Short mmCIF file of C-alpha atoms and ligand atoms in Angstrom, two decimals:
data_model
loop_
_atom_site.label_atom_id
_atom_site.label_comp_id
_atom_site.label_asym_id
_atom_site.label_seq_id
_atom_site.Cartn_x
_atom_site.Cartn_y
_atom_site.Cartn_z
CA UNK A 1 197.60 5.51 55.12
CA UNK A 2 201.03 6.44 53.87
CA UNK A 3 201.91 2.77 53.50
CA UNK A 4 205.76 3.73 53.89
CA UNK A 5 207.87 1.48 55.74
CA UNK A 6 210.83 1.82 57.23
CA UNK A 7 213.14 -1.16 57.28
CA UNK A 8 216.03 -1.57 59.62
CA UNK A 9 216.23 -5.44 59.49
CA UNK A 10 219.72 -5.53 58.24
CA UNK A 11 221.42 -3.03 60.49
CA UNK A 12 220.34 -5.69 63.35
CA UNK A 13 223.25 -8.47 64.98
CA UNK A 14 220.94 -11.12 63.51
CA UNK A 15 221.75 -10.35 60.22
CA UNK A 16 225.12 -8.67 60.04
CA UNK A 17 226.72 -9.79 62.82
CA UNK A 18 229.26 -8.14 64.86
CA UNK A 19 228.89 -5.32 62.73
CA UNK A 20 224.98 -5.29 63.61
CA UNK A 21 223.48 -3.17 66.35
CA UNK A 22 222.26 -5.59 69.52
CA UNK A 23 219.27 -5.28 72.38
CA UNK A 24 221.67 -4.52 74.40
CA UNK A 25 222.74 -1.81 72.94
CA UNK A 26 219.34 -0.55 72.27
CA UNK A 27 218.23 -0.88 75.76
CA UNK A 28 221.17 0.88 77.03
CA UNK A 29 219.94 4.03 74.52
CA UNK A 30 216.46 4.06 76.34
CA UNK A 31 217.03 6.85 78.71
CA UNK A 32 218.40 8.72 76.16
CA UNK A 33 215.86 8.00 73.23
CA UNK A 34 213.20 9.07 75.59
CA UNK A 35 214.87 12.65 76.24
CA UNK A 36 215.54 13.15 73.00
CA UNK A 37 212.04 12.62 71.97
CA UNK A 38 210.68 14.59 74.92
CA UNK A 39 212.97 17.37 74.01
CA UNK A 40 212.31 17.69 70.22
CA UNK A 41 208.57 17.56 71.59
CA UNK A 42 208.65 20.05 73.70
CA UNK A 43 211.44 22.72 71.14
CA UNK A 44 209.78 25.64 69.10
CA UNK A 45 210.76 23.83 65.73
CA UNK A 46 209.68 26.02 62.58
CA UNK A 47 209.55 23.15 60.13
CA UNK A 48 206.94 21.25 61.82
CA UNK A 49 204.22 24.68 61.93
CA UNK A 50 205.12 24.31 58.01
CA UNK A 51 202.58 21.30 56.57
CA UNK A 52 199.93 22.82 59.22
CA UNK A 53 199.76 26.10 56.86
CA UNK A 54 197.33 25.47 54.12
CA UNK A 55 197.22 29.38 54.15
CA UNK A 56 200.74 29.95 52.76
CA UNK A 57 199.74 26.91 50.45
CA UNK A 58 197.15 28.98 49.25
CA UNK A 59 199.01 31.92 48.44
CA UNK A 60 201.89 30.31 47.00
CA UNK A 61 199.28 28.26 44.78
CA UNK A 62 197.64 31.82 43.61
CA UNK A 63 201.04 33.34 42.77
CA UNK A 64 202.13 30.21 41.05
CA UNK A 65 199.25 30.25 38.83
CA UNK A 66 199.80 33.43 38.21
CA UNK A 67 203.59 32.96 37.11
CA UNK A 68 202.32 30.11 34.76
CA UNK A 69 200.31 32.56 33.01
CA UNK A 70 203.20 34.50 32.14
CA UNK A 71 206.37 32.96 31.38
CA UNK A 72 208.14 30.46 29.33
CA UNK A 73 210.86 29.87 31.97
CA UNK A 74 210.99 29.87 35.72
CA UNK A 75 214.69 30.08 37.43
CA UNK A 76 215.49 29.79 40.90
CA UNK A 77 218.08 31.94 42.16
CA UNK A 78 219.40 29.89 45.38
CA UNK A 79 221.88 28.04 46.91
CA UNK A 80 222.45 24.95 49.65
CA UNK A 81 218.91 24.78 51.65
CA UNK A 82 217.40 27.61 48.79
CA UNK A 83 217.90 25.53 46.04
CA UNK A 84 218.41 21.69 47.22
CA UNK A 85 214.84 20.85 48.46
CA UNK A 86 213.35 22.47 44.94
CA UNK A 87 215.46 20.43 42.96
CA UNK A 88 214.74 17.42 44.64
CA UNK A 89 210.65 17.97 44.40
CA UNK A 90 211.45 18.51 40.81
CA UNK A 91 213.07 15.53 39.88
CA UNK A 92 210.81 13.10 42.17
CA UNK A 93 207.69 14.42 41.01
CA UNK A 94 207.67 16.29 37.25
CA UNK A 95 208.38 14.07 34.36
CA UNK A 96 212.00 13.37 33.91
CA UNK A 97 212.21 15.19 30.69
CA UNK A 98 210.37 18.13 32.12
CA UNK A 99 211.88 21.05 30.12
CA UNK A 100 212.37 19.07 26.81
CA UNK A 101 208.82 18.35 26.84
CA UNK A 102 206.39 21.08 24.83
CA UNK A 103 203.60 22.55 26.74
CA UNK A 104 201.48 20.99 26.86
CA UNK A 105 202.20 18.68 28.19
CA UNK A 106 204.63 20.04 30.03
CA UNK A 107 202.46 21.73 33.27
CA UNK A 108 204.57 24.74 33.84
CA UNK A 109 207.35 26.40 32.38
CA UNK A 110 210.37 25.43 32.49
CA UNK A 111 212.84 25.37 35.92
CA UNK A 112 216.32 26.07 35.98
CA UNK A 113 217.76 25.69 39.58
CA UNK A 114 221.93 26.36 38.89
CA UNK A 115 222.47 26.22 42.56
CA UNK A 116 225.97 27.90 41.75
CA UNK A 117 227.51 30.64 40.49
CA UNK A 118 229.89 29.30 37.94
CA UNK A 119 230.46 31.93 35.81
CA UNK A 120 229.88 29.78 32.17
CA UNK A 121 226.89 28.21 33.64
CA UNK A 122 225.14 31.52 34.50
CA UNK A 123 226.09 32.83 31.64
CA UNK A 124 224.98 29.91 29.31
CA UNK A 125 221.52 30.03 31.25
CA UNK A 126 220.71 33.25 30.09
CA UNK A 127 221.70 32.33 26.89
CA UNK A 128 218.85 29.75 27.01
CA UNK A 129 216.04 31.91 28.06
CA UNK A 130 213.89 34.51 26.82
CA UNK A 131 214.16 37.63 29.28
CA UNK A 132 210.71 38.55 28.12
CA UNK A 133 209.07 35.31 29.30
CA UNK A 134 211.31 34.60 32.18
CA UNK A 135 210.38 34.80 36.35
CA UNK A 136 213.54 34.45 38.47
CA UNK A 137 212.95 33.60 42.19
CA UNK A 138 215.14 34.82 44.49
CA UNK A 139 215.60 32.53 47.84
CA UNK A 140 217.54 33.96 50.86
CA UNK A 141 216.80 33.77 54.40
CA UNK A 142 220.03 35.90 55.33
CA UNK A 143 219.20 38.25 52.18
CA UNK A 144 222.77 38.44 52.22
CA UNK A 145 224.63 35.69 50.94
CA UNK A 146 227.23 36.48 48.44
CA UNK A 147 225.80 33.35 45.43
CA UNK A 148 222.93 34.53 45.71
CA UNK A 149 222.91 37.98 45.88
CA UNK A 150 225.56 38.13 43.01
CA UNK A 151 223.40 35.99 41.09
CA UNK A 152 220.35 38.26 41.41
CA UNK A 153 222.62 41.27 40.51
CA UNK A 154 223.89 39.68 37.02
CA UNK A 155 219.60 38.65 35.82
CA UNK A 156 218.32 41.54 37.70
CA UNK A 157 220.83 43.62 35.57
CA UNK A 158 220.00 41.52 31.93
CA UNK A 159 216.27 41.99 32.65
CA UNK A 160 216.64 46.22 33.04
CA UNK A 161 218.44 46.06 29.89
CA UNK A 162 216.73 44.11 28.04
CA UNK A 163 213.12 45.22 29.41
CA UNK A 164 213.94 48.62 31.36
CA UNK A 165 213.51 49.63 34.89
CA UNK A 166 210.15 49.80 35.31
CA UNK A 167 209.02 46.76 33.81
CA UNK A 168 211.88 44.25 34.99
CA UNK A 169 210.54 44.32 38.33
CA UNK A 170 207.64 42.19 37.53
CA UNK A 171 210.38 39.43 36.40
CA UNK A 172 211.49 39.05 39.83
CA UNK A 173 209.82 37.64 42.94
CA UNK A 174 212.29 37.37 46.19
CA UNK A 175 211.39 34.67 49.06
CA UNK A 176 213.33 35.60 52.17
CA UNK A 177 212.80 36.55 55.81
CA UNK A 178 209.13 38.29 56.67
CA UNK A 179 211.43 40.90 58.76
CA UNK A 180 215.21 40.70 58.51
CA UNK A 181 217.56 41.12 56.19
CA UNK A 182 218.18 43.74 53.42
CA UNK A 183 216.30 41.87 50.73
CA UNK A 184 213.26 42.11 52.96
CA UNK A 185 214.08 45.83 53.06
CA UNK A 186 214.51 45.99 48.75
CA UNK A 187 211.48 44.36 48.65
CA UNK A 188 210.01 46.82 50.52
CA UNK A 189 211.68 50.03 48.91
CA UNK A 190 211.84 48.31 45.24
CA UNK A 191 208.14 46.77 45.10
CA UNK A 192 209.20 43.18 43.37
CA UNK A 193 206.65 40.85 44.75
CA UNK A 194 207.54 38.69 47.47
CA UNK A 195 207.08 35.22 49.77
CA UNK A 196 208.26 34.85 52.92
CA UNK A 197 210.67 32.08 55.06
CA UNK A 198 209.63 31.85 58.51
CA UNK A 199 212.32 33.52 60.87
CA UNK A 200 212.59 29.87 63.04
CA UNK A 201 213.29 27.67 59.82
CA UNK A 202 216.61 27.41 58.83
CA UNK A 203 217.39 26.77 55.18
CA UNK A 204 217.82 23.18 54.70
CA UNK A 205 214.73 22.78 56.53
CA UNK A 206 213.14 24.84 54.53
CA UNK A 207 211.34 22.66 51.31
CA UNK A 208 208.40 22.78 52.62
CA UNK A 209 207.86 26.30 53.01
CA UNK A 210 207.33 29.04 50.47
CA UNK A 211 211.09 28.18 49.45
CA UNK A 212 210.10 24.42 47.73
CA UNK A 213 206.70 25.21 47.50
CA UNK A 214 206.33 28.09 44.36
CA UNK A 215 208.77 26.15 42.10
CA UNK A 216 207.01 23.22 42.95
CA UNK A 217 203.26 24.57 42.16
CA UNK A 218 204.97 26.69 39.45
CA UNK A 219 205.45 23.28 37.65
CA UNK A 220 202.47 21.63 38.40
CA UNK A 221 203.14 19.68 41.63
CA UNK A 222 200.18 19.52 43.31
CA UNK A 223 201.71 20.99 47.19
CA UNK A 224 198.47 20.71 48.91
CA UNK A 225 198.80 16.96 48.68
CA UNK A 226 202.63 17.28 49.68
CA UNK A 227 202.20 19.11 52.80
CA UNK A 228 199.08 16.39 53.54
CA UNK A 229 201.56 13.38 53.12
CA UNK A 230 203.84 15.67 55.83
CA UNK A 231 201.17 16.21 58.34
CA UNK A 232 200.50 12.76 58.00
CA UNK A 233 204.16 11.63 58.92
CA UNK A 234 204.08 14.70 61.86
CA UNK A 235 200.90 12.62 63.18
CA UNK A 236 203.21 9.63 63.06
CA UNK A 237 205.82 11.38 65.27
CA UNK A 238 203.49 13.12 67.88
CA UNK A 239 201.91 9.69 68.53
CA UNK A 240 204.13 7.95 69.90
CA UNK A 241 208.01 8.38 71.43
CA UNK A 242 208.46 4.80 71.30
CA UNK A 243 211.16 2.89 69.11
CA UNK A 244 209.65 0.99 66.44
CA UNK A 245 206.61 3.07 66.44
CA UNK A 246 207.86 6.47 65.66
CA UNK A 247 210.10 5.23 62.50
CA UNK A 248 212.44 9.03 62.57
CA UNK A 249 213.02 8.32 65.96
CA UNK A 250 213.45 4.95 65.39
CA UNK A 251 215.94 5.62 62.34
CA UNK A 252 217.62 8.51 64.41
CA UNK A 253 218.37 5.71 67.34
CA UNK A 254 219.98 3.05 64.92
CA UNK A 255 221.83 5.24 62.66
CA UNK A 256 223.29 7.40 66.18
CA UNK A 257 224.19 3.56 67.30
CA UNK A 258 225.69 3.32 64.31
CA UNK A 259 227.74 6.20 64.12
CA UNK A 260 228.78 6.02 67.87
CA UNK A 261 228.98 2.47 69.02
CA UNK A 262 229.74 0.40 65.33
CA UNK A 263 232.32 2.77 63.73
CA UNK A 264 229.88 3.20 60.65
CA UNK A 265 230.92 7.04 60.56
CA UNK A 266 229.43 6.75 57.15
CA UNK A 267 225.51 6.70 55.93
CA UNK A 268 225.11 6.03 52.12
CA UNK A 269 221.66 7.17 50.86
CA UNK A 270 221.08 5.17 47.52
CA UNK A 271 218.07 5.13 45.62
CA UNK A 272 216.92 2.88 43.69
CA UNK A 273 214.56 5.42 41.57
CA UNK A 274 215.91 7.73 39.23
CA UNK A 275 213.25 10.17 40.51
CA UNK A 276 214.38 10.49 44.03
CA UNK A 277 218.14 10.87 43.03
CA UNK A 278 218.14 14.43 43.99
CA UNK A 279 216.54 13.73 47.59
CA UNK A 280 219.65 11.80 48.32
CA UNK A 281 221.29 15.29 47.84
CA UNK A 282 219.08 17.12 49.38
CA UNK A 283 219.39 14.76 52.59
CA UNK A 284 223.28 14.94 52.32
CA UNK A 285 223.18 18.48 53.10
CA UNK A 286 220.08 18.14 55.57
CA UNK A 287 222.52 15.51 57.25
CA UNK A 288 225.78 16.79 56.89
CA UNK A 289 224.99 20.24 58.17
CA UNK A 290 222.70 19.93 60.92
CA UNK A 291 224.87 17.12 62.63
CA UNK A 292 228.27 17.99 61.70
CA UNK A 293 229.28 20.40 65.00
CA UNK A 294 232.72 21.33 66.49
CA UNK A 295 231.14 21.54 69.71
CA UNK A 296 227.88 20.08 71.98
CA UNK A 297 225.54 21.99 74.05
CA UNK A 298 227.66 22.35 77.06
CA UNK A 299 230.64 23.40 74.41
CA UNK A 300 232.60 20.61 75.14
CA UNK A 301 234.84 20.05 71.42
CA UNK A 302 232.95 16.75 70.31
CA UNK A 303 233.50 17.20 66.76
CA UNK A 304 230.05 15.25 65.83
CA UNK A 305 228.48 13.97 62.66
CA UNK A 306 227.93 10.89 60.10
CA UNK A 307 229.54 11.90 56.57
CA UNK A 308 226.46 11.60 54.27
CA UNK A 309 227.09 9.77 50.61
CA UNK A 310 224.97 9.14 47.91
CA UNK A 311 224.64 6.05 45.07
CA UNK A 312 222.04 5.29 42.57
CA UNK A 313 220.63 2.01 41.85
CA UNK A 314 221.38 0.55 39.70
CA UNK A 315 224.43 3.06 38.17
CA UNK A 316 226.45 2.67 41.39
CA UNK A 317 226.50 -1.19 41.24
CA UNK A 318 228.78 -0.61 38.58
CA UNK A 319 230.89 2.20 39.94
CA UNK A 320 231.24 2.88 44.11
CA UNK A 321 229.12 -0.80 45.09
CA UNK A 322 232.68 -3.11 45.10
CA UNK A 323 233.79 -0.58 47.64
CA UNK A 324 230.67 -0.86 49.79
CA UNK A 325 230.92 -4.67 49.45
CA UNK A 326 234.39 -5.57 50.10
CA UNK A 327 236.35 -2.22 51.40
CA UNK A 328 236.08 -0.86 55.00
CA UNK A 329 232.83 -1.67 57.80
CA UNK A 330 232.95 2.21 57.93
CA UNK A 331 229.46 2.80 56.32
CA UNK A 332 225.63 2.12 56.33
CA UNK A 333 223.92 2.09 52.78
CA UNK A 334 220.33 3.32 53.18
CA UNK A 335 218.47 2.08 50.36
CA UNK A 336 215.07 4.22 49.21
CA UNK A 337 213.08 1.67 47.48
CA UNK A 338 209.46 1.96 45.22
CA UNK A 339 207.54 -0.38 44.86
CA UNK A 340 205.13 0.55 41.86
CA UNK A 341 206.67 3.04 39.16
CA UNK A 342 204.59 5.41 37.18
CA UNK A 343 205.19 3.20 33.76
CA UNK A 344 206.13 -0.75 32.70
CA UNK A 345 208.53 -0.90 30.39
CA UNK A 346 207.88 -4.63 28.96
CA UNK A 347 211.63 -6.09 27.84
CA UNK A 348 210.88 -8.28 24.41
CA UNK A 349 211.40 -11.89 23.88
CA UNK A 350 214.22 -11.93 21.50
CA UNK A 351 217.22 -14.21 20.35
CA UNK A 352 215.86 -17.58 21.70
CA UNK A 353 218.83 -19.36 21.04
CA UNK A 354 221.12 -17.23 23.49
CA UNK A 355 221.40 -17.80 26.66
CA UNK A 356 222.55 -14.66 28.22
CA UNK A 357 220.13 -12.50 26.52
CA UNK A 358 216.63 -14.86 26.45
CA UNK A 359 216.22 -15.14 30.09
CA UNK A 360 215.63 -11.50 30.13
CA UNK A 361 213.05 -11.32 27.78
CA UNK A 362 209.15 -11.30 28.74
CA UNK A 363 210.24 -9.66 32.08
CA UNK A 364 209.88 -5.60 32.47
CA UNK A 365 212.61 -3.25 33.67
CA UNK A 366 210.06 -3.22 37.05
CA UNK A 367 211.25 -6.40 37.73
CA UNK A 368 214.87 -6.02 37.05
CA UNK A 369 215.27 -3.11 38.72
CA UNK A 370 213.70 -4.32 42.05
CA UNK A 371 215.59 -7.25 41.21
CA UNK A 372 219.05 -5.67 41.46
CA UNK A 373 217.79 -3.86 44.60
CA UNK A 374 217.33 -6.99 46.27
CA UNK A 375 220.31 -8.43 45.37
CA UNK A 376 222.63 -6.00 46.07
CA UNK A 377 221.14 -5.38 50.03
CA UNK A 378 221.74 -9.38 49.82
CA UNK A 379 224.99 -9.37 48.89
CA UNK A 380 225.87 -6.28 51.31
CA UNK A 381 224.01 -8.20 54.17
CA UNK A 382 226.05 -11.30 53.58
CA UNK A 383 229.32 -9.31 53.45
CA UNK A 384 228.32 -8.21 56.95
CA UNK A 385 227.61 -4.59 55.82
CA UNK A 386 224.43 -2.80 57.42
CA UNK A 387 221.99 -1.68 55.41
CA UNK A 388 218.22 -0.68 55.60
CA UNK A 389 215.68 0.64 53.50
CA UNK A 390 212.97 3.12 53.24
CA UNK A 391 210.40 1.50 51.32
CA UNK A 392 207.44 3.85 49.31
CA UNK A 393 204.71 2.10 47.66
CA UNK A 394 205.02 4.79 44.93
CA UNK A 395 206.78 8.28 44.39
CA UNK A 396 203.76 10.94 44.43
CA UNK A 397 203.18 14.15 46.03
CA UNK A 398 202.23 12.33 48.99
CA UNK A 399 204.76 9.81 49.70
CA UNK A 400 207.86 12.35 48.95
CA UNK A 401 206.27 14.81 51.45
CA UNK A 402 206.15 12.39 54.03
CA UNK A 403 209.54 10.88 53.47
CA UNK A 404 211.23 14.63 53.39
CA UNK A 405 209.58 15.30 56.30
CA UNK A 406 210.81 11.49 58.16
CA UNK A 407 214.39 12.43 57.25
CA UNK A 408 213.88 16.31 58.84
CA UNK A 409 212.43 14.63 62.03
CA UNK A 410 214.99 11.97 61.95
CA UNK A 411 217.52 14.98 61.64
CA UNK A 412 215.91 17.05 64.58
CA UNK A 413 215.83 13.72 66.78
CA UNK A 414 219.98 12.83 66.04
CA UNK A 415 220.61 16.40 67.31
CA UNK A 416 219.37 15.36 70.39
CA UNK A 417 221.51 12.11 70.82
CA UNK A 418 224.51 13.75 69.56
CA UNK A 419 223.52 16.44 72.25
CA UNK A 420 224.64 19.01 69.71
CA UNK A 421 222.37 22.08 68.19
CA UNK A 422 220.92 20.64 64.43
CA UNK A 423 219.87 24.13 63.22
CA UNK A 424 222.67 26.33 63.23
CA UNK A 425 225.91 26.13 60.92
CA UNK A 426 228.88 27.75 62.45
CA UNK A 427 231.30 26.50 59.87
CA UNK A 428 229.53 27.52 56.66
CA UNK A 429 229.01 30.85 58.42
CA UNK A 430 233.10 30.90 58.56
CA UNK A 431 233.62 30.07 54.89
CA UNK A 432 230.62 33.29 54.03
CA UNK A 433 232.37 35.86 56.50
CA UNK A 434 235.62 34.89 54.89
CA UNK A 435 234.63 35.80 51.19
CA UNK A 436 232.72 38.83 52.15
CA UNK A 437 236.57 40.12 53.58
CA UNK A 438 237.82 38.74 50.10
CA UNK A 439 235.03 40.83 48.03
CA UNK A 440 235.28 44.22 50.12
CA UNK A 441 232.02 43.75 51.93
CA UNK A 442 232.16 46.78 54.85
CA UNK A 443 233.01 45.09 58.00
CA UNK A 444 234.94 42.16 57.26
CA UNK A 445 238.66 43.57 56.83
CA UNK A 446 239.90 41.44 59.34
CA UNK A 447 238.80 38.59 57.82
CA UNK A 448 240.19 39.39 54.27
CA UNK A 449 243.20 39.75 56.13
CA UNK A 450 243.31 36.28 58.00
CA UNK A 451 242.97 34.76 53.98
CA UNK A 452 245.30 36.91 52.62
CA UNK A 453 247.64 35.70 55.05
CA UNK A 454 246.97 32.12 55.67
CA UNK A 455 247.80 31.95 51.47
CA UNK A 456 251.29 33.43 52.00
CA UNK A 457 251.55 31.28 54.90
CA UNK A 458 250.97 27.85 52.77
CA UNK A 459 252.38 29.06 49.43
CA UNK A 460 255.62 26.61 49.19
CA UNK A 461 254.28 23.80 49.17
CA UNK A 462 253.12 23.67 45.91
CA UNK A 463 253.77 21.74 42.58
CA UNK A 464 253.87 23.73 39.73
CA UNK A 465 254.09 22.00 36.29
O1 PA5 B 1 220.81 25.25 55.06
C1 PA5 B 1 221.38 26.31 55.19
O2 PA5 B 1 221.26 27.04 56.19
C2 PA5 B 1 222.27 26.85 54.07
O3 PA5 B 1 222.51 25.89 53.11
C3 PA5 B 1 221.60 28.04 53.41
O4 PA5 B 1 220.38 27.64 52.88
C4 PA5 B 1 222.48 28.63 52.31
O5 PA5 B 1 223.73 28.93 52.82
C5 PA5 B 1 221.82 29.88 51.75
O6 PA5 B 1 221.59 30.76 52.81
P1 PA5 B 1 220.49 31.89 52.75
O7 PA5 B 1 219.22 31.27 52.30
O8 PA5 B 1 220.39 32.42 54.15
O9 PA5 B 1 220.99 32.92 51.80
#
C-alpha cells in the first residue's frame, strides 16, 4: 500500500466557488476522459516498460557499486530531462547535507549535477574535485546537444591531462541512446563504458531509467525499491480508467478543467518538504514541455499548455504567497504534503513570561510546519483560490517513485485532453538548431544566418547606459 493520496477537495465549487470546477463540468469531460485513458492505454509509451526492468536495475546497481569503489566524486554531465530527475532523487532521498558529510556516513561519493554550462561554475567544479578520484556521467539521448557535449569536451580534456589518454577513459561512463547518435558511436570506437536510454523515452521522462537511476544507486538510494513504489502506482493506472479511482487521470481531468474552462492558466507546485523542492523542478519541466505545443494533432495552431511555478513551504509564505492570496484567479497551487519526516526537532520551553515566543515552546518544527501547510491552503481556499494536495505519508524510495511516476502519467493523460503530442519538443529543438548555426556546426548555415539577422533587425531599440 502506497498510502498516497491525492486531494482535490479544494479545486471543487463547494469550496472555492465560482472559481471551483462543478459536476457539470466534469460530466461534460466524460467522453473525453474515457478516450484519453483508452488512448494512453493502448500508446507504445517507453516510460511505463521502465519500473518493469529489474534487469537494467541490476546492471545499473553492479556498475554503481563499482563507481563507489573508486571515486571520491561523482558528476553528472546533463542538462533539462538528463540532469532534472537526478537532482530531484538526490535531494528527496540522500541527506540534505550529502556532500558536506564524511564518508561514512555519507553512502557514496559525492554528486555534482551543474545542469549548465556557465563558464565560472564549470570551472569552479573542477576546482573542487580530485581528477584522480572523479567519475563523470555523461547523459544524452540526442548525443548531440551542444551543453552537454561541450561540457564533456572541457572534463574529458582535464582528465587526459591530468591522467593521460589511456587511463582517462575509465573516468568517464556515457548514458545515451542503445543505437543512435554519435556518442553511441564514441562509445563504441573510444571504449568508455556505457548505459543506455531507451530509443521511445524522451528525456524528461527519463528518471527512471538508467539516466536517474546510476546517480541515484551511486549515492546509496536504494532504486530497486523506487522502481517498486512506480510499478505500484502503474498498477494503480491500469486498474481502472475511472475518475476518482485512477488519481493521474483524475488530476489530469481537474487540472485540464482548470486550465481550459476556469482561466487558471497557471499550476503552482509547492512543497511543503525541503526534500522534494527539486521535484517541483523537475515537474516544471515535465509539465511545461510536454504540454506546451504550437499546434494539436490535426495541426490546427492551439497554442496549448499550463505555465508550471514552483514555491516552498514555508519560504514562499513570506515571498510569492500574498500574490497567490490576493492577486489574479489565474493559478492553482498544488501543495505536496508529508506527513511523517525522517527526524523531530523538539522546539524548547523558554521565556515563560512572553507571549509571542512561549506558545511555541514544547511543540516540534513537525507540528509547525504542517501547521503552516494547513493554514495557508485555508487561507487560499477562503480567498476562493483552488488548491489541492498530494499527500505522502513519508518521503522514501518508495513514495517518491510512485509520485514521479503519478505526475508522468498525469502528464501522458493531459496530452490527450489537450489533444496535442506530450513527447516531442519542437520549440527547444528551434532554440538547439539555432546555436549549432551560431557555433559552426556543419549543416546549420542557414540558421546562423536567420540569428545573425534577426539581431541587426532588433538592434535600435536598445538602452545603453
Ligand atoms: O526533456 C527533454 O527532452 C530535454 O530536456 C532533453 O533532456 C535535453 O534537451 C537534453 O537532451 P539530450 O538528452 O537529448 O541531449
Amino acid at each position: 500500500m502506497l498510502n498516497l493520496r491525492y486531494d482535490f477537495n479544494n479545486l471543487m465549487e463547494e469550496r472555492v466557488g465560482e472559481h471551483g470546477v462543478t459536476d457539470a463540468e466534469l460530466r461534460a469531460l466524460g467522453p473525453k476522459l474515457v478516450a484519453a485513458a483508452s488512448a494512453v492505454e493502448k500508446a507504445p509509451l517507453g516510460f511505463r516498460k521502465l519500473p518493469h526492468d529489474p534487469k537494467l536495475a541490476d546492471e545499473v546497481a553492479v556498475l554503481a557499486n563499482e563507481i563507489q569503489g573508486r571515486c571520491d566524486s561523482f558528476v553528472v554531465v546533463g542538462i533539462g530531462g538528463s540532469a532534472l530527475g537526478n537532482i530531484a532523487l538526490h535531494s528527496a532521498l540522500n541527506h540534505p547535507e550529502y556532500n558536506q558529510l564524511p564518508r561514512p556516513p555519507r553512502r557514496g561519493p559525492r554528486l555534482f549535477v551543474p545542469d549548465n554550462i556557465d563558464p565560472d561554475r564549470i570551472a569552479a567544479l573542477l576546482e573542487v574535485v580530485d581528477l584522480e578520484n572523479t567519475v563523470f556521467n555523461v547523459v544524452s539521448k540526442s548525443g548531440s546537444t551542444a551543453e552537454i557535449i561541450s561540457e564533456f569536451l572541457v572534463f574529458r580534456d582535464a582528465l587526459i591531462k591530468k591522467l593521460g589518454t589511456e587511463r582517462h577513459v575509465e573516468r568517464i561512463v556515457i548514458t545515451t541512446d542503445p543505437e543512435r547518435g554519435e556518442l553511441r558511436e564514441i562509445v563504441k570506437r573510444f571504449g568508455y563504458a556505457s548505459l543506455p536510454i531507451p530509443s521511445d523515452v524522451g528525456g524528461r521522462f527519463s528518471v527512471l531509467s538508467a539516466v536517474g537511476l546510476l546517480s541515484a544507486a551511486v549515492t546509496g538510494i536504494d532504486i530497486h525499491k523506487l522502481l517498486k513504489g512506480a510499478v505500484e502506482m502503474d498498477a494503480l493506472c491500469r486498474k481502472s480508467k475511472k475518475l476518482w479511482e485512477n488519481p493521474a487521470l483524475t488530476g489530469a481531468a481537474l487540472h485540464y478543467l482548470m486550465d481550459k474552462a476556469k482561466g487558471k492558466n497557471i499550476q503552482v507546485m509547492m512543497p511543503y518538504a525541503h526534500a522534494l523542492r527539486d521535484v517541483a523542478d523537475w515537474f516544471c519541466q515535465l509539465w511545461a514541455e510536454s504540454l506546451g505545443k504550437r499546434v494539436d494533432r490535426a495541426g490546427k495552431t492551439v497554442h496549448a499548455g499550463q505555465t508550471p511555478g514552483k514555491a516552498l513551504g514555508v519560504s514562499d509564505q513570506h515571498s510569492v504567497l500574498q500574490l497567490y492570496l490576493e492577486g489574479p484567479f489565474d493559478k492553482v497551487v498544488t501543495f505536496l504534503t508529508v506527513e511523517e519526516f525522517r527526524t523531530t526537532v523538539p522546539i524548547p520551553p523558554a521565556f515563560p513570561g512572553f507571549e509571542a515566543v512561549k506558545y511555541l515552546g514544547g511543540h516540534t518544527l513537525n507540528e509547525l510546519i504542517r501547521a503552516e501547510q494547513r493554514a495557508t491552503e485555508l487561507a487560499l481556499t477562503q480567498s476562493g483560490k483552488p488548491n489541492c494536495a498530494i499527500r505522502l505519508p513519508r518521503v522514501d524510495e518508495e513514495t517518491v517513485g510512485a509520485l514521479l511516476y503519478l505526475l508522468e502519467m498525469q502528464t501522458a493523460y493531459a496530452g490527450e485532453l489537450y489533444n496535442i503530442n506530450a513527447f516531442d519538443q519542437p520549440g527547444v529543438e528551434l532554440g538547439k538548431n539555432f546555436t549549432y548555426g551560431l557555433m559552426g556546426r556543419k549543416g546549420y548555415d542557414a540558421k546562423r544566418r536567420e540569428v545573425e539577422q534577426a539581431s541587426k533587425a532588433n538592434s535600435q531599440w536598445v538602452v545603453n547606459t
